């Protein structure tokens, strides 16, 4: 059985290193190599990696919500590879495990009950992904006991800085941004310039995120025909 972790891809070295680190930690837990591929910006692509694998393969999309890359790009790569036995799991989010990571990151950056919180995602125009992001916002609201505002670093409205400003106009004393990003990079830089009182670090290599990926590999069931 081969294992393949597929991420978006970035020109930022920190983002590429993060995916490699996640793969290494998952491999240590499963005692099996984890290959890495990217659907955009850089290679290798999923189809290129799959063409080098001859045995049954499980593919985990390292995405925080469903969207075009998960629903269209990855199946297209599987089909193009000609690989006869690929199992594609669900994306990483939405999930309670990711919400636990968000809460830990909030606590680390100094969030305390009563602070207003903005959940900051990269952004998307995909309706499925938007639904997933709203669900994550709802789950986080339930855990911290207060309404969380959803905002975006790139595609979508409101932008994070606008959401922070709006909360201040409503009388919020402290505003904290919860980063719903995997790694440091341009989008995380935008969060830190949003005017919030505190900004949580990206999800990174949090142990709960590693466990989530491990569980995706272990529980894979539904094959996607190439």
Coordinates of N, CA and C in Angstrom, one line a residue:
X1 N 0.8 -1.2 0.0 CA 0.0 0.0 0.0 C 0.9 1.2 0.0
X2 N 0.7 2.1 -1.0 CA 1.4 3.4 -1.0 C 0.5 4.5 -0.5
X3 N 1.1 5.5 0.1 CA 0.4 6.7 0.7 C 0.9 7.9 0.1
X4 N -0.1 8.8 -0.3 CA 0.1 10.0 -1.0 C -0.6 11.2 -0.4
X5 N 0.1 12.2 0.0 CA -0.5 13.4 0.6 C -0.4 14.5 -0.5
X6 N -1.6 15.1 -0.8 CA -1.6 16.1 -1.9 C -2.1 17.4 -1.3
X7 N -1.2 18.4 -1.6 CA -1.5 19.8 -1.1 C -1.7 20.7 -2.3
X8 N -2.0 22.0 -2.0 CA -2.2 23.0 -3.1 C -0.9 23.3 -3.9
X9 N 0.1 23.7 -3.1 CA 1.3 24.1 -3.8 C 1.5 25.6 -3.5
X10 N 2.8 26.0 -3.3 CA 3.1 27.4 -3.0 C 4.5 27.7 -3.4
X11 N 4.8 29.0 -3.8 CA 6.2 29.4 -4.0 C 6.9 29.7 -2.7
X12 N 6.2 29.7 -1.6 CA 6.8 30.0 -0.3 C 7.5 28.7 0.2
X13 N 8.8 28.8 0.5 CA 9.5 27.7 1.0 C 8.9 27.2 2.3
X14 N 8.4 28.1 3.1 CA 7.8 27.7 4.4 C 6.6 26.7 4.2
X15 N 5.8 27.0 3.1 CA 4.6 26.2 2.9 C 5.0 24.8 2.4
X16 N 6.0 24.7 1.5 CA 6.5 23.5 1.0 C 7.1 22.6 2.1
X17 N 7.9 23.3 2.9 CA 8.5 22.6 4.1 C 7.5 22.1 5.0
X18 N 6.4 22.8 5.2 CA 5.3 22.4 6.2 C 4.7 21.1 5.7
X19 N 4.4 21.0 4.4 CA 3.8 19.8 3.9 C 4.8 18.6 4.0
X20 N 6.0 18.9 3.7 CA 7.0 17.8 3.9 C 7.1 17.4 5.4
X21 N 7.1 18.3 6.3 CA 7.1 18.0 7.7 C 5.9 17.1 8.2
X22 N 4.7 17.5 7.7 CA 3.5 16.8 8.0 C 3.7 15.3 7.5
X23 N 4.1 15.2 6.2 CA 4.3 13.9 5.6 C 5.3 13.0 6.5
X24 N 6.4 13.6 6.9 CA 7.4 12.9 7.7 C 6.8 12.4 9.0
X25 N 6.0 13.3 9.7 CA 5.4 12.9 11.0 C 4.3 11.8 10.8
X26 N 3.6 11.9 9.7 CA 2.6 10.9 9.5 C 3.3 9.6 9.2
X27 N 4.4 9.6 8.4 CA 5.1 8.4 8.0 C 5.7 7.7 9.3
X28 N 6.2 8.5 10.2 CA 6.7 8.0 11.4 C 5.6 7.2 12.2
X29 N 4.4 7.8 12.3 CA 3.3 7.2 13.0 C 2.9 5.9 12.3
X30 N 2.8 5.9 11.0 CA 2.3 4.7 10.2 C 3.4 3.8 9.9
X31 N 4.6 4.2 10.1 CA 5.8 3.3 9.8 C 5.8 3.0 8.3
X32 N 5.5 4.0 7.5 CA 5.4 3.7 6.0 C 5.7 5.1 5.3
X33 N 6.4 5.1 4.2 CA 6.7 6.3 3.5 C 5.4 7.0 3.1
X34 N 5.5 8.3 3.1 CA 4.3 9.1 2.6 C 4.9 10.0 1.5
X35 N 4.4 9.8 0.3 CA 4.8 10.6 -0.9 C 4.0 11.9 -0.8
X36 N 4.5 13.0 -1.5 CA 3.9 14.3 -1.5 C 3.8 14.8 -2.9
X37 N 2.6 15.4 -3.2 CA 2.4 16.0 -4.6 C 1.6 17.3 -4.4
X38 N 1.6 18.1 -5.4 CA 0.9 19.4 -5.4 C 0.1 19.6 -6.7
X39 N -1.1 20.2 -6.5 CA -2.0 20.3 -7.6 C -1.8 21.6 -8.4
X40 N -1.0 22.6 -7.8 CA -0.8 23.9 -8.5 C 0.6 24.4 -8.1
X41 N 1.1 25.4 -8.9 CA 2.3 26.2 -8.6 C 3.6 25.4 -8.8
X42 N 3.7 24.2 -8.2 CA 4.9 23.5 -8.4 C 4.6 22.0 -8.4
X43 N 5.6 21.2 -8.7 CA 5.4 19.7 -8.8 C 6.1 19.0 -7.7
X44 N 6.1 17.7 -7.7 CA 5.4 16.9 -8.7 C 3.9 16.9 -8.5
X45 N 3.2 16.7 -9.6 CA 1.7 16.6 -9.6 C 1.3 15.3 -9.1
X46 N 0.0 15.1 -8.7 CA -0.5 13.8 -8.2 C -0.4 12.8 -9.3
X47 N -0.7 13.2 -10.6 CA -0.6 12.2 -11.7 C 0.8 11.7 -11.9
X48 N 1.8 12.6 -11.8 CA 3.2 12.2 -11.9 C 3.6 11.2 -10.8
X49 N 3.2 11.5 -9.6 CA 3.6 10.6 -8.5 C 2.9 9.3 -8.7
X50 N 1.6 9.3 -9.0 CA 0.9 8.0 -9.1 C 1.5 7.1 -10.2
X51 N 2.0 7.7 -11.3 CA 2.6 7.0 -12.3 C 3.8 6.2 -11.9
X52 N 4.4 6.6 -10.8 CA 5.6 5.9 -10.2 C 5.2 4.9 -9.2
X53 N 4.0 4.8 -8.9 CA 3.5 3.8 -7.8 C 2.7 2.7 -8.5
X54 N 3.1 1.5 -8.2 CA 2.5 0.3 -8.8 C 1.5 -0.4 -8.0
X55 N 1.5 -0.2 -6.7 CA 0.6 -0.9 -5.8 C -0.6 0.0 -5.4
X56 N -1.6 -0.6 -4.7 CA -2.8 0.2 -4.3 C -2.3 1.4 -3.5
X57 N -3.0 2.5 -3.8 CA -2.5 3.8 -3.2 C -3.7 4.5 -2.5
X58 N -3.4 5.1 -1.3 CA -4.4 5.9 -0.7 C -3.9 7.4 -0.8
X59 N -4.8 8.3 -1.2 CA -4.5 9.7 -1.4 C -5.3 10.5 -0.4
X60 N -4.6 11.3 0.4 CA -5.3 12.2 1.3 C -5.1 13.7 0.8
X61 N -6.2 14.4 0.5 CA -6.1 15.8 0.1 C -5.8 16.7 1.4
X62 N -4.7 17.4 1.4 CA -4.4 18.2 2.5 C -5.0 19.6 2.3
X63 N -6.3 19.6 2.3 CA -7.1 20.8 2.1 C -8.1 21.0 3.3
X64 N -8.3 22.2 3.7 CA -9.1 22.4 4.9 C -10.6 22.5 4.6
X65 N -11.0 22.4 3.4 CA -12.4 22.3 3.0 C -12.4 21.7 1.6
X66 N -13.7 21.3 1.2 CA -13.9 20.8 -0.2 C -13.8 22.0 -1.1
X67 N -13.6 21.8 -2.4 CA -13.5 22.8 -3.4 C -13.1 22.3 -4.7
X68 N -12.8 23.2 -5.6 CA -12.4 22.7 -7.0 C -11.2 21.8 -7.0
X69 N -10.2 22.1 -6.2 CA -9.0 21.2 -6.2 C -9.4 19.8 -5.7
X70 N -10.2 19.7 -4.7 CA -10.6 18.4 -4.2 C -11.6 17.7 -5.0
X71 N -12.6 18.4 -5.5 CA -13.6 17.7 -6.3 C -13.3 17.5 -7.7
X72 N -12.5 18.3 -8.3 CA -12.2 18.3 -9.7 C -10.7 18.0 -10.1
X73 N -9.8 18.7 -9.5 CA -8.4 18.6 -9.9 C -7.9 17.2 -9.5
X74 N -8.1 16.8 -8.3 CA -7.5 15.5 -7.8 C -8.1 14.3 -8.6
X75 N -9.4 14.2 -8.8 CA -9.9 13.1 -9.6 C -9.4 13.1 -11.0
X76 N -9.2 14.3 -11.6 CA -8.6 14.4 -12.9 C -7.2 13.9 -13.0
X77 N -6.4 14.2 -11.9 CA -5.1 13.7 -11.9 C -5.1 12.1 -11.7
X78 N -6.0 11.6 -10.9 CA -6.1 10.2 -10.7 C -6.4 9.5 -12.1
X79 N -7.3 10.1 -12.8 CA -7.7 9.5 -14.1 C -6.5 9.6 -15.1
X80 N -5.9 10.8 -15.1 CA -4.8 10.9 -16.0 C -3.6 10.0 -15.8
X81 N -3.4 9.6 -14.5 CA -2.3 8.8 -14.1 C -2.4 7.3 -14.7
X82 N -3.7 6.9 -14.9 CA -3.9 5.5 -15.4 C -3.8 4.5 -14.3
X83 N -3.6 5.0 -13.0 CA -3.4 4.1 -11.9 C -4.7 3.4 -11.6
X84 N -4.7 2.0 -11.5 CA -6.0 1.3 -11.4 C -6.6 1.2 -10.0
X85 N -5.8 1.6 -9.0 CA -6.3 1.3 -7.6 C -5.9 2.4 -6.7
X86 N -6.7 3.5 -6.7 CA -6.5 4.7 -5.9 C -7.7 5.0 -5.0
X87 N -7.5 5.1 -3.7 CA -8.5 5.5 -2.8 C -8.3 6.9 -2.4
X88 N -9.3 7.8 -2.7 CA -9.2 9.2 -2.3 C -10.0 9.5 -1.1
X89 N -9.5 10.0 0.0 CA -10.2 10.2 1.2 C -10.9 11.6 1.2
X90 N -11.6 11.9 2.2 CA -12.2 13.2 2.3 C -11.1 14.3 2.6
X91 N -11.4 15.5 2.3 CA -10.5 16.6 2.7 C -10.4 16.6 4.3
X92 N -9.4 17.4 4.8 CA -9.2 17.4 6.2 C -10.3 18.1 7.0
X93 N -11.0 19.1 6.3 CA -12.0 19.8 7.0 C -13.3 19.8 6.2
X94 N -14.4 20.1 6.9 CA -14.5 20.5 8.3 C -14.4 19.3 9.2
X95 N -13.8 19.5 10.4 CA -13.7 18.4 11.4 C -13.5 18.9 12.8
X96 N -14.0 18.2 13.8 CA -13.8 18.6 15.2 C -12.3 18.7 15.5
X97 N -11.5 17.8 14.9 CA -10.1 17.8 15.2 C -9.4 19.1 14.8
X98 N -9.8 19.7 13.7 CA -9.2 21.0 13.2 C -9.7 22.1 14.2
X99 N -10.9 22.0 14.7 CA -11.4 23.0 15.6 C -10.6 23.0 16.9
X100 N -10.2 21.8 17.3 CA -9.4 21.7 18.5 C -8.0 22.3 18.3
X101 N -7.5 22.2 17.1 CA -6.2 22.9 16.8 C -6.4 24.4 16.8
X102 N -7.5 24.9 16.2 CA -7.8 26.3 16.2 C -7.9 26.8 17.6
X103 N -8.5 26.1 18.5 CA -8.6 26.6 19.9 C -7.3 26.6 20.6
X104 N -6.5 25.6 20.4 CA -5.1 25.6 20.9 C -4.3 26.8 20.4
X105 N -4.4 27.0 19.1 CA -3.6 28.2 18.6 C -4.2 29.5 19.2
X106 N -5.5 29.6 19.4 CA -6.0 30.8 20.0 C -5.5 31.0 21.4
X107 N -5.5 29.9 22.2 CA -5.0 30.0 23.5 C -3.5 30.4 23.5
X108 N -2.7 29.9 22.6 CA -1.3 30.2 22.5 C -1.0 31.7 22.3
X109 N -1.9 32.3 21.5 CA -1.7 33.7 21.1 C -2.3 34.7 22.1
X110 N -2.9 34.2 23.2 CA -3.4 35.0 24.2 C -4.9 35.3 24.2
X111 N -5.7 34.5 23.4 CA -7.1 34.7 23.4 C -7.7 34.3 24.8
X112 N -8.7 35.1 25.2 CA -9.4 34.7 26.5 C -10.9 34.9 26.3
X113 N -11.7 34.3 27.1 CA -13.2 34.4 26.9 C -13.6 35.8 27.0
X114 N -14.5 36.2 26.0 CA -14.9 37.6 25.9 C -14.3 38.3 24.7
X115 N -13.2 37.8 24.3 CA -12.6 38.4 23.1 C -13.4 38.1 21.8
X116 N -13.5 39.0 20.9 CA -14.2 38.7 19.7 C -13.2 38.0 18.7
X117 N -13.7 37.0 18.0 CA -12.8 36.2 17.2 C -13.3 36.2 15.7
X118 N -12.3 36.4 14.9 CA -12.4 36.3 13.4 C -11.7 35.0 13.0
X119 N -12.5 34.1 12.3 CA -11.9 32.9 11.7 C -11.4 33.3 10.3
X120 N -10.1 33.3 10.0 CA -9.6 33.8 8.8 C -9.2 32.6 7.9
X121 N -9.9 32.5 6.8 CA -9.6 31.4 5.8 C -8.9 32.1 4.6
X122 N -8.3 31.3 3.7 CA -7.6 31.9 2.5 C -8.7 32.5 1.6
X123 N -9.8 31.8 1.5 CA -10.9 32.3 0.6 C -11.2 31.4 -0.6
X124 N -12.4 31.4 -1.1 CA -12.8 30.6 -2.2 C -14.1 31.1 -2.8
X125 N -14.3 30.7 -4.0 CA -15.6 31.0 -4.6 C -16.5 29.8 -4.8
X126 N -15.9 28.6 -4.4 CA -16.6 27.3 -4.5 C -17.7 27.2 -3.4
X127 N -18.9 26.9 -3.8 CA -20.0 26.8 -2.8 C -19.8 25.7 -1.8
X128 N -19.3 24.6 -2.2 CA -19.0 23.5 -1.3 C -18.0 23.9 -0.2
X129 N -16.9 24.6 -0.7 CA -15.9 25.0 0.2 C -16.4 26.1 1.2
X130 N -17.3 27.0 0.7 CA -17.9 28.0 1.5 C -18.7 27.4 2.6
X131 N -19.5 26.4 2.2 CA -20.3 25.7 3.2 C -19.5 25.1 4.3
X132 N -18.3 24.5 3.9 CA -17.4 23.8 4.9 C -16.8 24.9 5.8
X133 N -16.5 26.0 5.2 CA -15.9 27.1 6.1 C -16.9 27.6 7.1
X134 N -18.1 27.8 6.6 CA -19.2 28.2 7.5 C -19.4 27.2 8.6
X135 N -19.3 25.9 8.3 CA -19.5 24.9 9.3 C -18.4 24.9 10.3
X136 N -17.2 25.2 9.9 CA -16.0 25.3 10.8 C -16.2 26.5 11.7
X137 N -16.7 27.6 11.2 CA -17.0 28.7 12.0 C -18.0 28.4 13.0
X138 N -19.1 27.7 12.7 CA -20.1 27.3 13.6 C -19.6 26.4 14.7
X139 N -18.7 25.5 14.3 CA -18.2 24.5 15.3 C -17.3 25.3 16.3
X140 N -16.4 26.2 15.8 CA -15.6 27.0 16.7 C -16.4 27.9 17.6
X141 N -17.5 28.5 17.1 CA -18.3 29.3 17.9 C -18.9 28.5 19.1
X142 N -19.3 27.2 18.8 CA -19.9 26.4 19.9 C -18.8 26.1 20.9
X143 N -17.6 25.9 20.5 CA -16.5 25.5 21.5 C -16.1 26.7 22.4
X144 N -16.0 27.8 21.8 CA -15.5 29.0 22.6 C -16.7 29.7 23.3
X145 N -17.9 29.4 22.9 CA -19.1 30.0 23.5 C -19.4 31.4 23.1
X146 N -19.0 31.7 21.9 CA -19.3 33.1 21.4 C -19.3 33.0 19.9
X147 N -20.0 33.9 19.2 CA -20.1 33.9 17.8 C -18.8 34.3 17.1
X148 N -18.4 33.5 16.2 CA -17.1 33.7 15.4 C -17.5 34.3 14.1
X149 N -16.8 35.4 13.7 CA -17.0 36.0 12.4 C -16.0 35.3 11.4
X150 N -16.6 34.9 10.2 CA -15.8 34.3 9.1 C -15.3 35.4 8.2
X151 N -14.0 35.4 7.8 CA -13.5 36.4 6.9 C -12.4 35.7 6.1
X152 N -11.9 36.5 5.1 CA -11.0 35.9 4.1 C -9.8 36.7 3.9
X153 N -8.6 36.0 3.6 CA -7.4 36.7 3.4 C -7.3 37.1 1.9
X154 N -8.0 36.4 1.0 CA -7.9 36.6 -0.4 C -9.3 36.7 -1.0
X155 N -9.7 35.6 -1.7 CA -11.0 35.6 -2.4 C -12.2 35.6 -1.4
X156 N -13.1 36.4 -1.6 CA -14.3 36.4 -0.7 C -14.4 37.7 0.1
X157 N -15.6 37.9 0.6 CA -15.9 39.0 1.5 C -16.6 38.5 2.7
X158 N -16.4 39.1 3.9 CA -15.5 40.3 4.1 C -14.0 39.9 4.2
X159 N -13.1 40.8 3.9 CA -11.7 40.6 4.1 C -11.5 40.7 5.6
X160 N -10.4 40.1 6.0 CA -10.1 40.0 7.5 C -10.0 41.3 8.1
X161 N -9.3 42.3 7.5 CA -9.1 43.6 8.1 C -10.5 44.3 8.2
X162 N -11.4 44.1 7.3 CA -12.7 44.7 7.3 C -13.5 44.1 8.5
X163 N -13.4 42.8 8.6 CA -14.1 42.1 9.7 C -13.6 42.6 11.1
X164 N -12.3 42.8 11.2 CA -11.8 43.3 12.5 C -12.3 44.7 12.7
X165 N -12.3 45.6 11.7 CA -12.7 46.9 11.9 C -14.2 47.0 12.2
X166 N -15.0 46.1 11.6 CA -16.4 46.1 11.9 C -16.7 45.7 13.3
X167 N -16.0 44.7 13.9 CA -16.2 44.3 15.2 C -15.8 45.4 16.2
X168 N -14.8 46.2 15.9 CA -14.4 47.3 16.7 C -15.5 48.4 16.7
X169 N -16.1 48.6 15.5 CA -17.2 49.6 15.5 C -18.4 49.1 16.3
X170 N -18.5 47.8 16.4 CA -19.6 47.3 17.3 C -19.3 47.3 18.8
X171 N -18.1 47.8 19.1 CA -17.7 47.9 20.5 C -16.8 46.8 21.1
X172 N -16.3 46.0 20.2 CA -15.4 44.9 20.7 C -14.2 45.5 21.4
X173 N -13.8 45.1 22.6 CA -12.6 45.6 23.2 C -11.4 45.0 22.7
X174 N -11.4 43.6 22.5 CA -10.2 42.9 21.9 C -10.7 42.0 20.8
X175 N -10.0 42.0 19.7 CA -10.3 41.2 18.5 C -9.1 40.3 18.2
X176 N -9.4 39.0 18.1 CA -8.3 38.0 17.9 C -8.7 37.3 16.6
X177 N -7.7 37.1 15.8 CA -7.8 36.3 14.5 C -7.3 34.9 14.7
X178 N -8.2 34.0 14.4 CA -7.9 32.5 14.3 C -7.5 32.2 12.9
X179 N -6.2 31.8 12.7 CA -5.7 31.5 11.4 C -6.2 30.1 10.9
X180 N -7.0 30.0 9.9 CA -7.4 28.8 9.3 C -6.5 28.5 8.1
X181 N -5.2 28.5 8.3 CA -4.2 28.3 7.2 C -3.3 27.2 7.7
X182 N -2.7 26.5 6.8 CA -1.8 25.4 7.2 C -0.4 26.0 7.5
X183 N 0.1 27.0 6.8 CA 1.5 27.4 7.0 C 1.6 28.9 6.9
X184 N 2.8 29.4 7.3 CA 3.2 30.8 7.2 C 3.3 31.1 5.7
X185 N 3.1 32.4 5.4 CA 3.2 32.8 4.0 C 2.5 34.1 3.8
X186 N 2.2 34.5 2.5 CA 1.6 35.8 2.2 C 0.3 36.0 2.9
X187 N -0.6 35.0 3.0 CA -1.9 35.1 3.6 C -1.8 35.3 5.1
X188 N -0.9 34.6 5.7 CA -0.7 34.8 7.2 C -0.1 36.2 7.5
X189 N 0.7 36.7 6.6 CA 1.2 38.1 6.7 C 0.1 39.0 6.7
X190 N -0.9 38.8 5.8 CA -2.1 39.7 5.7 C -2.9 39.7 7.0
X191 N -2.9 38.5 7.7 CA -3.7 38.4 8.9 C -3.0 39.3 10.0
X192 N -1.7 39.3 10.0 CA -0.9 40.0 11.0 C -1.0 41.5 10.8
X193 N -1.4 41.9 9.6 CA -1.6 43.3 9.3 C -3.0 43.8 9.3
X194 N -3.9 42.9 9.9 CA -5.3 43.2 9.9 C -5.8 44.2 10.9
X195 N -4.9 44.5 11.9 CA -5.3 45.4 12.9 C -5.9 44.7 14.2
X196 N -5.8 43.4 14.2 CA -6.3 42.6 15.4 C -5.4 42.8 16.5
X197 N -5.9 42.6 17.7 CA -5.0 42.6 18.9 C -4.1 41.4 19.0
X198 N -4.5 40.3 18.5 CA -3.7 39.1 18.5 C -4.0 38.3 17.3
X199 N -3.0 37.6 16.7 CA -3.3 36.7 15.6 C -2.7 35.4 15.9
X200 N -3.5 34.3 15.8 CA -3.0 33.0 16.1 C -2.1 32.5 14.9
X201 N -1.2 31.6 15.3 CA -0.3 31.0 14.3 C -1.1 30.0 13.4
X202 N -0.6 29.7 12.2 CA -1.3 28.7 11.4 C -1.3 27.4 12.1
X203 N -2.1 26.4 11.5 CA -2.3 25.1 12.1 C -1.0 24.4 12.2
X204 N -0.1 24.5 11.2 CA 1.2 23.9 11.2 C 1.3 22.4 11.4
X205 N 2.2 22.0 12.3 CA 2.3 20.5 12.5 C 1.8 20.1 13.9
X206 N 0.7 20.8 14.2 CA 0.0 20.4 15.5 C -0.2 18.9 15.6
X207 N 0.0 18.3 16.7 CA -0.2 16.8 16.8 C -1.6 16.4 16.4
X208 N -2.6 17.2 16.7 CA -4.0 16.8 16.3 C -4.2 16.8 14.8
X209 N -3.5 17.7 14.1 CA -3.5 17.7 12.6 C -2.8 16.5 12.1
X210 N -1.7 16.1 12.7 CA -1.0 14.9 12.2 C -1.9 13.7 12.4
X211 N -2.5 13.6 13.6 CA -3.4 12.4 13.9 C -4.6 12.4 12.9
X212 N -5.1 13.6 12.5 CA -6.2 13.6 11.6 C -5.8 13.0 10.2
X213 N -4.6 13.4 9.8 CA -4.1 12.8 8.5 C -3.9 11.3 8.6
X214 N -3.3 10.9 9.7 CA -3.1 9.5 10.0 C -4.4 8.7 9.9
X215 N -5.4 9.3 10.5 CA -6.7 8.6 10.5 C -7.3 8.6 9.2
X216 N -7.1 9.6 8.4 CA -7.6 9.6 7.0 C -7.0 8.4 6.2
X217 N -5.7 8.2 6.4 CA -5.1 7.1 5.7 C -5.6 5.8 6.2
X218 N -5.7 5.7 7.5 CA -6.1 4.4 8.1 C -7.6 4.0 7.8
X219 N -8.4 5.0 7.6 CA -9.9 4.7 7.5 C -10.3 4.8 6.0
X220 N -9.4 5.0 5.1 CA -9.8 5.1 3.7 C -10.6 3.9 3.2
X221 N -11.7 4.2 2.5 CA -12.5 3.1 2.1 C -13.0 3.2 0.7
X222 N -13.3 4.4 0.2 CA -14.0 4.6 -1.1 C -13.0 4.7 -2.2
X223 N -12.8 3.8 -3.2 CA -11.9 3.9 -4.3 C -12.4 4.8 -5.4
X224 N -11.5 5.6 -6.0 CA -11.9 6.4 -7.2 C -11.3 5.7 -8.4
X225 N -12.2 5.3 -9.3 CA -11.7 4.6 -10.5 C -10.9 5.6 -11.4
X226 N -9.7 5.1 -11.9 CA -8.9 6.0 -12.7 C -9.5 5.9 -14.2

